[in-house]
PDB file of C-alpha atoms in Angstrom:
ATOM      1  CA  MET A   1     -70.598-101.080  35.954  1.00 55.00           C
ATOM      2  CA  THR A   2     -73.276-101.301  33.298  1.00 61.00           C
ATOM      3  CA  ALA A   3     -72.514-100.640  29.715  1.00 64.00           C
ATOM      4  CA  ASP A   4     -74.315 -97.296  28.554  1.00 66.00           C
ATOM      5  CA  LEU A   5     -76.107 -98.843  25.127  1.00 72.00           C
ATOM      6  CA  SER A   6     -77.962 -95.598  24.328  1.00 75.00           C
ATOM      7  CA  PRO A   7     -76.004 -93.283  21.470  1.00 77.00           C
ATOM      8  CA  ALA A   8     -74.595 -89.838  22.237  1.00 81.00           C
ATOM      9  CA  PRO A   9     -77.087 -87.438  21.662  1.00 88.00           C
ATOM     10  CA  LEU A  10     -76.513 -85.550  18.136  1.00 93.00           C
ATOM     11  CA  PHE A  11     -77.402 -81.996  19.893  1.00 95.00           C
ATOM     12  CA  ALA A  12     -77.466 -80.264  23.213  1.00 95.00           C
ATOM     13  CA  ALA A  13     -80.904 -80.576  25.000  1.00 96.00           C
ATOM     14  CA  PRO A  14     -83.414 -77.946  25.208  1.00 97.00           C
ATOM     15  CA  SER A  15     -82.742 -75.699  28.245  1.00 96.00           C
ATOM     16  CA  PRO A  16     -85.300 -75.727  30.904  1.00 96.00           C
ATOM     17  CA  ASP A  17     -84.553 -72.015  31.025  1.00 96.00           C
ATOM     18  CA  HIS A  18     -86.452 -70.120  28.841  1.00 95.00           C
ATOM     19  CA  HIS A  19     -83.805 -66.932  28.591  1.00 96.00           C
ATOM     20  CA  GLU A  20     -81.215 -69.918  27.678  1.00 95.00           C
ATOM     21  CA  GLN A  21     -83.268 -71.623  25.136  1.00 97.00           C
ATOM     22  CA  GLU A  22     -84.366 -68.417  23.348  1.00 96.00           C
ATOM     23  CA  GLU A  23     -81.086 -65.914  23.807  1.00 95.00           C
ATOM     24  CA  GLY A  24     -78.389 -68.324  24.281  1.00 92.00           C
ATOM     25  CA  ALA A  25     -75.585 -69.249  21.980  1.00 92.00           C
ATOM     26  CA  VAL A  26     -75.791 -72.812  21.532  1.00 93.00           C
ATOM     27  CA  LEU A  27     -78.151 -75.083  19.274  1.00 96.00           C
ATOM     28  CA  ARG A  28     -80.376 -76.871  21.346  1.00 97.00           C
ATOM     29  CA  PRO A  29     -83.124 -78.039  19.166  1.00 97.00           C
ATOM     30  CA  ARG A  30     -86.668 -78.883  20.872  1.00 97.00           C
ATOM     31  CA  PHE A  31     -87.699 -82.034  19.266  1.00 97.00           C
ATOM     32  CA  ASP A  32     -91.210 -83.159  19.789  1.00 94.00           C
ATOM     33  CA  ALA A  33     -92.948 -86.291  21.427  1.00 91.00           C
ATOM     34  CA  ALA A  34     -92.408 -87.665  17.886  1.00 93.00           C
ATOM     35  CA  GLY A  35     -88.942 -86.849  17.781  1.00 96.00           C
ATOM     36  CA  LEU A  36     -89.663 -84.076  15.062  1.00 97.00           C
ATOM     37  CA  VAL A  37     -89.022 -80.224  14.485  1.00 98.00           C
ATOM     38  CA  THR A  38     -90.946 -78.764  11.668  1.00 98.00           C
ATOM     39  CA  ALA A  39     -88.439 -77.584   8.650  1.00 98.00           C
ATOM     40  CA  VAL A  40     -89.933 -74.497   6.588  1.00 98.00           C
ATOM     41  CA  VAL A  41     -87.993 -74.582   3.047  1.00 98.00           C
ATOM     42  CA  THR A  42     -87.665 -71.032   1.035  1.00 98.00           C
ATOM     43  CA  ASP A  43     -85.721 -70.684  -1.896  1.00 97.00           C
ATOM     44  CA  HIS A  44     -82.429 -68.569  -0.729  1.00 96.00           C
ATOM     45  CA  ALA A  45     -82.798 -66.217  -4.055  1.00 95.00           C
ATOM     46  CA  SER A  46     -86.479 -65.674  -4.438  1.00 94.00           C
ATOM     47  CA  GLY A  47     -87.590 -66.039  -0.753  1.00 94.00           C
ATOM     48  CA  GLU A  48     -90.660 -68.118  -2.153  1.00 95.00           C
ATOM     49  CA  LEU A  49     -91.855 -70.835   0.024  1.00 97.00           C
ATOM     50  CA  LEU A  50     -91.264 -74.224  -1.450  1.00 98.00           C
ATOM     51  CA  MET A  51     -92.147 -76.651   1.185  1.00 98.00           C
ATOM     52  CA  VAL A  52     -92.680 -77.596   4.786  1.00 98.00           C
ATOM     53  CA  ALA A  53     -90.830 -80.881   6.174  1.00 98.00           C
ATOM     54  CA  HIS A  54     -90.242 -82.451   9.347  1.00 98.00           C
ATOM     55  CA  MET A  55     -86.460 -83.637  10.672  1.00 98.00           C
ATOM     56  CA  ASN A  56     -85.407 -85.817  13.251  1.00 98.00           C
ATOM     57  CA  ASP A  57     -82.290 -85.335  15.011  1.00 97.00           C
ATOM     58  CA  ARG A  58     -80.166 -87.447  12.307  1.00 97.00           C
ATOM     59  CA  ALA A  59     -81.956 -85.615   9.445  1.00 98.00           C
ATOM     60  CA  LEU A  60     -81.112 -82.194  11.022  1.00 97.00           C
ATOM     61  CA  ALA A  61     -77.039 -83.556  11.798  1.00 96.00           C
ATOM     62  CA  GLU A  62     -76.995 -84.853   8.198  1.00 96.00           C
ATOM     63  CA  THR A  63     -78.366 -81.565   6.740  1.00 97.00           C
ATOM     64  CA  LEU A  64     -76.063 -79.865   9.079  1.00 96.00           C
ATOM     65  CA  SER A  65     -72.674 -81.947   8.151  1.00 94.00           C
ATOM     66  CA  THR A  66     -73.635 -82.139   4.360  1.00 95.00           C
ATOM     67  CA  GLY A  67     -75.144 -79.051   3.427  1.00 96.00           C
ATOM     68  CA  VAL A  68     -77.737 -80.840   1.503  1.00 98.00           C
ATOM     69  CA  ALA A  69     -81.257 -81.078   2.816  1.00 98.00           C
ATOM     70  CA  HIS A  70     -82.577 -84.446   4.694  1.00 98.00           C
ATOM     71  CA  TYR A  71     -85.632 -84.703   6.249  1.00 98.00           C
ATOM     72  CA  TRP A  72     -87.680 -87.159   7.730  1.00 98.00           C
ATOM     73  CA  SER A  73     -90.354 -88.925   5.878  1.00 96.00           C
ATOM     74  CA  ARG A  74     -93.341 -89.021   8.408  1.00 91.00           C
ATOM     75  CA  SER A  75     -95.277 -91.397   5.684  1.00 89.00           C
ATOM     76  CA  ARG A  76     -92.479 -93.860   5.139  1.00 93.00           C
ATOM     77  CA  ASN A  77     -90.718 -93.651   8.207  1.00 95.00           C
ATOM     78  CA  THR A  78     -87.169 -93.033   6.934  1.00 97.00           C
ATOM     79  CA  LEU A  79     -84.453 -90.763   6.509  1.00 98.00           C
ATOM     80  CA  TRP A  80     -85.258 -88.881   3.158  1.00 96.00           C
ATOM     81  CA  LYS A  81     -82.558 -87.159   1.276  1.00 98.00           C
ATOM     82  CA  LYS A  82     -84.606 -85.162  -0.706  1.00 97.00           C
ATOM     83  CA  GLY A  83     -84.284 -85.055  -4.418  1.00 95.00           C
ATOM     84  CA  GLU A  84     -81.844 -88.161  -4.320  1.00 95.00           C
ATOM     85  CA  THR A  85     -84.624 -89.703  -6.732  1.00 92.00           C
ATOM     86  CA  SER A  86     -85.727 -86.629  -8.562  1.00 91.00           C
ATOM     87  CA  GLY A  87     -82.742 -84.828  -8.770  1.00 93.00           C
ATOM     88  CA  ALA A  88     -84.275 -81.687  -6.843  1.00 93.00           C
ATOM     89  CA  LEU A  89     -81.270 -81.858  -4.362  1.00 97.00           C
ATOM     90  CA  GLN A  90     -81.818 -78.711  -2.153  1.00 98.00           C
ATOM     91  CA  ASN A  91     -78.387 -77.118  -1.299  1.00 98.00           C
ATOM     92  CA  VAL A  92     -78.527 -75.292   1.939  1.00 98.00           C
ATOM     93  CA  ARG A  93     -77.386 -71.676   2.117  1.00 97.00           C
ATOM     94  CA  GLU A  94     -78.649 -70.964   5.688  1.00 97.00           C
ATOM     95  CA  VAL A  95     -80.288 -72.660   8.487  1.00 98.00           C
ATOM     96  CA  ARG A  96     -82.244 -70.264  11.025  1.00 98.00           C
ATOM     97  CA  VAL A  97     -84.075 -71.616  14.020  1.00 98.00           C
ATOM     98  CA  ASP A  98     -86.972 -69.915  16.280  1.00 98.00           C
ATOM     99  CA  CYS A  99     -87.173 -68.724  19.522  1.00 96.00           C
ATOM    100  CA  ASP A 100     -88.285 -71.888  21.276  1.00 96.00           C
ATOM    101  CA  GLN A 101     -86.116 -74.054  18.775  1.00 97.00           C
ATOM    102  CA  ASP A 102     -89.063 -76.368  17.592  1.00 97.00           C
ATOM    103  CA  ALA A 103     -88.638 -75.017  14.002  1.00 98.00           C
ATOM    104  CA  VAL A 104     -85.771 -74.307  11.410  1.00 98.00           C
ATOM    105  CA  TRP A 105     -85.902 -72.514   8.501  1.00 98.00           C
ATOM    106  CA  LEU A 106     -83.692 -73.412   5.725  1.00 98.00           C
ATOM    107  CA  LYS A 107     -82.633 -71.297   2.887  1.00 98.00           C
ATOM    108  CA  VAL A 108     -82.014 -73.633  -0.201  1.00 98.00           C
ATOM    109  CA  ALA A 109     -80.739 -73.629  -3.731  1.00 97.00           C
ATOM    110  CA  VAL A 110     -82.560 -76.207  -5.565  1.00 95.00           C
ATOM    111  CA  ALA A 111     -80.612 -78.338  -8.264  1.00 93.00           C
ATOM    112  CA  LYS A 112     -83.691 -79.344  -9.997  1.00 91.00           C
ATOM    113  CA  PRO A 113     -86.691 -76.562  -9.589  1.00 92.00           C
ATOM    114  CA  ASN A 114     -89.496 -78.070 -11.312  1.00 91.00           C
ATOM    115  CA  ASP A 115     -89.258 -81.184  -9.217  1.00 92.00           C
ATOM    116  CA  THR A 116     -89.520 -79.566  -5.866  1.00 94.00           C
ATOM    117  CA  CYS A 117     -93.102 -80.686  -5.174  1.00 95.00           C
ATOM    118  CA  HIS A 118     -93.843 -84.195  -6.189  1.00 93.00           C
ATOM    119  CA  THR A 119     -96.539 -83.147  -8.386  1.00 94.00           C
ATOM    120  CA  GLY A 120     -93.854 -81.256 -10.542  1.00 93.00           C
ATOM    121  CA  ARG A 121     -94.096 -78.154  -9.638  1.00 94.00           C
ATOM    122  CA  THR A 122     -91.294 -75.378  -7.952  1.00 94.00           C
ATOM    123  CA  THR A 123     -93.571 -75.202  -4.721  1.00 96.00           C
ATOM    124  CA  CYS A 124     -95.900 -77.498  -2.811  1.00 97.00           C
ATOM    125  CA  PHE A 125     -97.708 -74.125  -2.266  1.00 97.00           C
ATOM    126  CA  TYR A 126     -99.519 -73.726  -5.614  1.00 96.00           C
ATOM    127  CA  ARG A 127    -103.171 -73.322  -4.366  1.00 96.00           C
ATOM    128  CA  VAL A 128    -104.884 -70.454  -2.857  1.00 96.00           C
ATOM    129  CA  VAL A 129    -107.855 -70.633  -0.442  1.00 96.00           C
ATOM    130  CA  ALA A 130    -111.113 -68.798  -1.947  1.00 90.00           C
ATOM    131  CA  ASP A 131    -114.151 -68.340  -0.382  1.00 81.00           C
ATOM    132  CA  ASP A 132    -116.967 -68.163  -3.275  1.00 73.00           C
ATOM    133  CA  GLY A 133    -119.752 -67.168  -0.756  1.00 73.00           C
ATOM    134  CA  GLN A 134    -120.814 -70.756  -0.902  1.00 74.00           C
ATOM    135  CA  ASN A 135    -117.663 -73.053  -0.364  1.00 78.00           C
ATOM    136  CA  LEU A 136    -114.199 -72.980   0.530  1.00 86.00           C
ATOM    137  CA  THR A 137    -112.482 -73.656  -2.847  1.00 89.00           C
ATOM    138  CA  VAL A 138    -108.792 -73.835  -3.799  1.00 91.00           C
ATOM    139  CA  ARG A 139    -107.690 -72.122  -6.954  1.00 90.00           C
ATOM    140  CA  ASP A 140    -104.024 -71.949  -8.977  1.00 88.00           C
ATOM    141  CA  THR A 141    -102.216 -68.772  -8.022  1.00 84.00           C
ATOM    142  CA  ALA A 142    -103.832 -67.016 -11.305  1.00 77.00           C
ATOM    143  CA  GLY A 143    -107.195 -67.333  -9.530  1.00 74.00           C
ATOM    144  CA  HIS A 144    -108.483 -70.339 -11.745  1.00 77.00           C
ATOM    145  CA  PRO A 145    -110.502 -73.072 -10.121  1.00 72.00           C
ATOM    146  CA  ALA A 146    -107.890 -76.032  -9.628  1.00 69.00           C
ATOM    147  CA  ASN A 147    -108.576 -79.027 -12.271  1.00 62.00           C
ATOM    148  CA  SER A 148    -110.379 -81.701 -10.412  1.00 48.00           C
TER     149      SER A 148
ATOM    150  CA  MET B   1    -133.904 -92.410  15.944  1.00 55.00           C
ATOM    151  CA  THR B   2    -131.107 -91.413  17.510  1.00 61.00           C
ATOM    152  CA  ALA B   3    -129.801 -87.590  17.916  1.00 65.00           C
ATOM    153  CA  ASP B   4    -126.552 -87.022  16.236  1.00 66.00           C
ATOM    154  CA  LEU B   5    -124.516 -84.810  18.854  1.00 72.00           C
ATOM    155  CA  SER B   6    -121.213 -84.690  16.755  1.00 75.00           C
ATOM    156  CA  PRO B   7    -121.105 -80.984  15.352  1.00 77.00           C
ATOM    157  CA  ALA B   8    -121.076 -80.552  11.942  1.00 81.00           C
ATOM    158  CA  PRO B   9    -117.594 -80.503  10.326  1.00 88.00           C
ATOM    159  CA  LEU B  10    -116.051 -77.294   9.441  1.00 93.00           C
ATOM    160  CA  PHE B  11    -114.339 -78.822   6.347  1.00 95.00           C
ATOM    161  CA  ALA B  12    -114.613 -81.321   3.491  1.00 95.00           C
ATOM    162  CA  ALA B  13    -112.724 -84.203   4.734  1.00 96.00           C
ATOM    163  CA  PRO B  14    -109.558 -85.309   3.103  1.00 97.00           C
ATOM    164  CA  SER B  15    -110.114 -87.296  -0.114  1.00 96.00           C
ATOM    165  CA  PRO B  16    -108.478 -90.968  -0.049  1.00 96.00           C
ATOM    166  CA  ASP B  17    -107.824 -90.196  -3.817  1.00 97.00           C
ATOM    167  CA  HIS B  18    -104.487 -88.759  -4.148  1.00 95.00           C
ATOM    168  CA  HIS B  19    -105.447 -86.647  -7.154  1.00 96.00           C
ATOM    169  CA  GLU B  20    -108.357 -85.040  -5.965  1.00 95.00           C
ATOM    170  CA  GLN B  21    -106.294 -84.135  -2.653  1.00 97.00           C
ATOM    171  CA  GLU B  22    -103.481 -82.662  -4.765  1.00 96.00           C
ATOM    172  CA  GLU B  23    -105.432 -81.257  -7.544  1.00 95.00           C
ATOM    173  CA  GLY B  24    -109.007 -81.041  -6.719  1.00 92.00           C
ATOM    174  CA  ALA B  25    -110.888 -77.429  -6.005  1.00 92.00           C
ATOM    175  CA  VAL B  26    -112.066 -78.129  -2.719  1.00 94.00           C
ATOM    176  CA  LEU B  27    -110.523 -77.072   0.334  1.00 96.00           C
ATOM    177  CA  ARG B  28    -109.934 -80.346   2.230  1.00 97.00           C
ATOM    178  CA  PRO B  29    -107.325 -79.708   5.176  1.00 97.00           C
ATOM    179  CA  ARG B  30    -105.493 -83.025   6.317  1.00 97.00           C
ATOM    180  CA  PHE B  31    -105.537 -82.299  10.315  1.00 97.00           C
ATOM    181  CA  ASP B  32    -102.930 -84.726  12.070  1.00 94.00           C
ATOM    182  CA  ALA B  33    -103.646 -87.055  14.806  1.00 92.00           C
ATOM    183  CA  ALA B  34    -103.700 -84.023  17.048  1.00 93.00           C
ATOM    184  CA  GLY B  35    -106.148 -82.270  14.575  1.00 96.00           C
ATOM    185  CA  LEU B  36    -103.704 -79.884  13.434  1.00 97.00           C
ATOM    186  CA  VAL B  37    -102.249 -78.632  10.702  1.00 98.00           C
ATOM    187  CA  THR B  38     -98.942 -76.493  10.354  1.00 98.00           C
ATOM    188  CA  ALA B  39     -99.028 -72.728   9.303  1.00 98.00           C
ATOM    189  CA  VAL B  40     -96.239 -70.813   8.000  1.00 98.00           C
ATOM    190  CA  VAL B  41     -96.609 -67.093   8.336  1.00 98.00           C
ATOM    191  CA  THR B  42     -94.755 -64.424   6.057  1.00 98.00           C
ATOM    192  CA  ASP B  43     -94.852 -60.990   5.610  1.00 97.00           C
ATOM    193  CA  HIS B  44     -96.766 -60.011   2.565  1.00 96.00           C
ATOM    194  CA  ALA B  45     -95.032 -57.456   1.589  1.00 95.00           C
ATOM    195  CA  SER B  46     -90.956 -58.519   2.521  1.00 94.00           C
ATOM    196  CA  GLY B  47     -91.887 -62.387   2.274  1.00 94.00           C
ATOM    197  CA  GLU B  48     -89.819 -62.500   5.507  1.00 95.00           C
ATOM    198  CA  LEU B  49     -90.410 -65.878   7.575  1.00 97.00           C
ATOM    199  CA  LEU B  50     -92.276 -64.690  10.684  1.00 98.00           C
ATOM    200  CA  MET B  51     -93.358 -67.373  12.649  1.00 98.00           C
ATOM    201  CA  VAL B  52     -94.685 -71.268  12.249  1.00 98.00           C
ATOM    202  CA  ALA B  53     -97.524 -72.316  14.332  1.00 98.00           C
ATOM    203  CA  HIS B  54    -100.294 -74.874  14.338  1.00 98.00           C
ATOM    204  CA  MET B  55    -104.329 -74.683  13.611  1.00 98.00           C
ATOM    205  CA  ASN B  56    -107.098 -76.552  14.623  1.00 98.00           C
ATOM    206  CA  ASP B  57    -110.041 -76.727  12.551  1.00 97.00           C
ATOM    207  CA  ARG B  58    -111.396 -73.752  14.356  1.00 97.00           C
ATOM    208  CA  ALA B  59    -108.688 -71.816  14.409  1.00 98.00           C
ATOM    209  CA  LEU B  60    -108.640 -72.101  10.286  1.00 97.00           C
ATOM    210  CA  ALA B  61    -112.746 -71.297  10.388  1.00 96.00           C
ATOM    211  CA  GLU B  62    -111.990 -68.296  12.378  1.00 96.00           C
ATOM    212  CA  THR B  63    -108.948 -67.396  10.262  1.00 97.00           C
ATOM    213  CA  LEU B  64    -110.892 -68.046   6.752  1.00 96.00           C
ATOM    214  CA  SER B  65    -114.276 -66.319   8.123  1.00 94.00           C
ATOM    215  CA  THR B  66    -112.413 -62.876   9.904  1.00 95.00           C
ATOM    216  CA  GLY B  67    -109.328 -62.089   8.035  1.00 96.00           C
ATOM    217  CA  VAL B  68    -107.214 -62.287  11.227  1.00 98.00           C
ATOM    218  CA  ALA B  69    -104.712 -64.901  12.174  1.00 98.00           C
ATOM    219  CA  HIS B  70    -106.032 -67.502  14.780  1.00 98.00           C
ATOM    220  CA  TYR B  71    -103.950 -70.438  15.767  1.00 98.00           C
ATOM    221  CA  TRP B  72    -104.177 -73.202  18.294  1.00 98.00           C
ATOM    222  CA  SER B  73    -101.886 -72.939  21.050  1.00 96.00           C
ATOM    223  CA  ARG B  74    -100.391 -76.506  21.936  1.00 91.00           C
ATOM    224  CA  SER B  75     -98.699 -75.009  25.278  1.00 89.00           C
ATOM    225  CA  ARG B  76    -102.200 -73.446  26.753  1.00 93.00           C
ATOM    226  CA  ASN B  77    -104.286 -75.803  24.854  1.00 95.00           C
ATOM    227  CA  THR B  78    -106.604 -73.340  23.780  1.00 97.00           C
ATOM    228  CA  LEU B  79    -107.525 -71.184  20.499  1.00 98.00           C
ATOM    229  CA  TRP B  80    -105.399 -68.275  20.365  1.00 96.00           C
ATOM    230  CA  LYS B  81    -105.969 -64.945  18.172  1.00 97.00           C
ATOM    231  CA  LYS B  82    -102.491 -63.874  17.590  1.00 97.00           C
ATOM    232  CA  GLY B  83    -101.937 -60.216  19.090  1.00 95.00           C
ATOM    233  CA  GLU B  84    -105.099 -60.199  21.182  1.00 95.00           C
ATOM    234  CA  THR B  85    -102.894 -59.177  24.013  1.00 92.00           C
ATOM    235  CA  SER B  86     -99.542 -57.783  22.273  1.00 91.00           C
ATOM    236  CA  GLY B  87    -101.456 -55.608  19.560  1.00 93.00           C
ATOM    237  CA  ALA B  88     -99.561 -57.734  16.908  1.00 93.00           C
ATOM    238  CA  LEU B  89    -102.690 -58.611  15.062  1.00 97.00           C
ATOM    239  CA  GLN B  90    -101.875 -60.440  11.760  1.00 98.00           C
ATOM    240  CA  ASN B  91    -104.542 -59.426   8.644  1.00 98.00           C
ATOM    241  CA  VAL B  92    -104.243 -62.266   6.244  1.00 98.00           C
ATOM    242  CA  ARG B  93    -104.096 -61.194   2.642  1.00 97.00           C
ATOM    243  CA  GLU B  94    -103.529 -64.727   1.199  1.00 97.00           C
ATOM    244  CA  VAL B  95    -103.985 -68.184   2.145  1.00 98.00           C
ATOM    245  CA  ARG B  96    -102.314 -71.206   0.415  1.00 98.00           C
ATOM    246  CA  VAL B  97    -102.398 -74.854   0.635  1.00 98.00           C
ATOM    247  CA  ASP B  98    -100.073 -77.424   0.172  1.00 98.00           C
ATOM    248  CA  CYS B  99     -99.937 -80.493  -2.099  1.00 97.00           C
ATOM    249  CA  ASP B 100    -101.339 -82.859   0.597  1.00 96.00           C
ATOM    250  CA  GLN B 101    -103.012 -80.191   2.500  1.00 97.00           C
ATOM    251  CA  ASP B 102    -101.592 -80.382   5.838  1.00 97.00           C
ATOM    252  CA  ALA B 103     -99.517 -77.340   6.127  1.00 98.00           C
ATOM    253  CA  VAL B 104    -101.110 -73.441   4.994  1.00 98.00           C
ATOM    254  CA  TRP B 105     -99.232 -70.373   4.222  1.00 98.00           C
ATOM    255  CA  LEU B 106    -100.522 -67.312   5.307  1.00 98.00           C
ATOM    256  CA  LYS B 107     -99.139 -63.935   3.987  1.00 98.00           C
ATOM    257  CA  VAL B 108    -100.021 -61.185   6.583  1.00 98.00           C
ATOM    258  CA  ALA B 109     -99.690 -57.692   7.532  1.00 97.00           C
ATOM    259  CA  VAL B 110     -98.589 -57.178  10.931  1.00 95.00           C
ATOM    260  CA  ALA B 111    -100.174 -54.398  13.026  1.00 93.00           C
ATOM    261  CA  LYS B 112     -97.675 -54.075  15.062  1.00 91.00           C
ATOM    262  CA  PRO B 113     -94.158 -55.728  13.929  1.00 92.00           C
ATOM    263  CA  ASN B 114     -92.004 -55.372  16.565  1.00 91.00           C
ATOM    264  CA  ASP B 115     -94.131 -57.499  18.774  1.00 92.00           C
ATOM    265  CA  THR B 116     -94.618 -60.735  16.614  1.00 93.00           C
ATOM    266  CA  CYS B 117     -92.116 -62.716  18.416  1.00 95.00           C
ATOM    267  CA  HIS B 118     -92.935 -62.954  22.184  1.00 93.00           C
ATOM    268  CA  THR B 119     -89.328 -61.760  22.371  1.00 94.00           C
ATOM    269  CA  GLY B 120     -89.830 -58.321  20.987  1.00 93.00           C
ATOM    270  CA  ARG B 121     -88.990 -58.941  17.543  1.00 94.00           C
ATOM    271  CA  THR B 122     -90.275 -58.914  14.233  1.00 94.00           C
ATOM    272  CA  THR B 123     -89.531 -62.416  13.446  1.00 96.00           C
ATOM    273  CA  CYS B 124     -89.218 -65.590  15.696  1.00 97.00           C
ATOM    274  CA  PHE B 125     -86.314 -66.586  13.291  1.00 97.00           C
ATOM    275  CA  TYR B 126     -83.678 -64.071  14.759  1.00 96.00           C
ATOM    276  CA  ARG B 127     -80.661 -66.728  15.281  1.00 96.00           C
ATOM    277  CA  VAL B 128     -78.628 -68.502  12.126  1.00 96.00           C
ATOM    278  CA  VAL B 129     -77.242 -72.082  13.113  1.00 96.00           C
ATOM    279  CA  ALA B 130     -73.247 -71.962  12.816  1.00 90.00           C
ATOM    280  CA  ASP B 131     -70.822 -74.762  13.096  1.00 81.00           C
ATOM    281  CA  ASP B 132     -67.515 -73.135  14.685  1.00 74.00           C
ATOM    282  CA  GLY B 133     -66.062 -76.416  13.880  1.00 73.00           C
ATOM    283  CA  GLN B 134     -66.274 -77.230  17.250  1.00 74.00           C
ATOM    284  CA  ASN B 135     -69.525 -76.795  18.058  1.00 78.00           C
ATOM    285  CA  LEU B 136     -73.040 -75.992  16.805  1.00 86.00           C
ATOM    286  CA  THR B 137     -74.298 -72.207  17.799  1.00 89.00           C
ATOM    287  CA  VAL B 138     -76.612 -69.912  17.069  1.00 92.00           C
ATOM    288  CA  ARG B 139     -75.972 -66.367  15.974  1.00 90.00           C
ATOM    289  CA  ASP B 140     -77.788 -63.125  15.499  1.00 88.00           C
ATOM    290  CA  THR B 141     -78.324 -62.589  11.647  1.00 84.00           C
ATOM    291  CA  ALA B 142     -75.454 -59.942  11.827  1.00 77.00           C
ATOM    292  CA  GLY B 143     -73.038 -63.267  12.613  1.00 74.00           C
ATOM    293  CA  HIS B 144     -72.296 -62.107  16.374  1.00 77.00           C
ATOM    294  CA  PRO B 145     -72.710 -64.542  18.905  1.00 72.00           C
ATOM    295  CA  ALA B 146     -76.495 -64.690  20.749  1.00 69.00           C
ATOM    296  CA  ASN B 147     -76.237 -63.495  24.161  1.00 62.00           C
ATOM    297  CA  SER B 148     -76.686 -65.675  26.850  1.00 48.00           C
TER     298      SER B 148
END
């Protein structure tokens, strides 16, 4: 006998059966080659898109078990409890999964909304793409050029 | 002289200067190692999250120049004009970019909403994750177990 040293998986595996993956009653997150799913985060009350992040299996498991959003930081290569430093903790009100289960949607209540984005804004999506006929620019949501 | 056979880039390169990337007035999409940015797609009127997809530089350029959403299909490895077959074309009302410019947010009007998801639904996010104390399940948005 050889000891099985691999940890137990945190989630059921994706199903090779499309119908089971898309219509079944079991959560079967489809992590990509880097072990991640995409997380889309909106404000539960306003519906505003706050941020996009990524989760590995541990981040998703921590989020579901604690009710506080955890992500995987690709830049720091570490589990990231959002708001642990800034105070902008995200309390998760609902988690949805998409058809093929490679993306999740978190509806959250943010403890300190002005620090959701590390730039000091309520959302990371604070700029609108505009085409001035010559160039593609980004402007603030009031239509003013961003400050460079 | 040697001929430069590489095509002209479709977008300005990401800036090594964080301030320029996050606060500057130039669109500088930060495509990942696979050449993709994440696209979050919401209904411009209801705000509902419809789908998550990916865009390479061509897909983003086509989207911005035509006003109709184009993505990169990772499964088919091809440019994908959403709705070209189903009729569920997405007319883009606004495009936003996030702080580090590796994700875009499209607010769209869908020509044929019931075919937004290939499963025949208005959104790909039709299931809610639930913990019944024993297992992590997915349920429809009315709280009923999904049909397996």
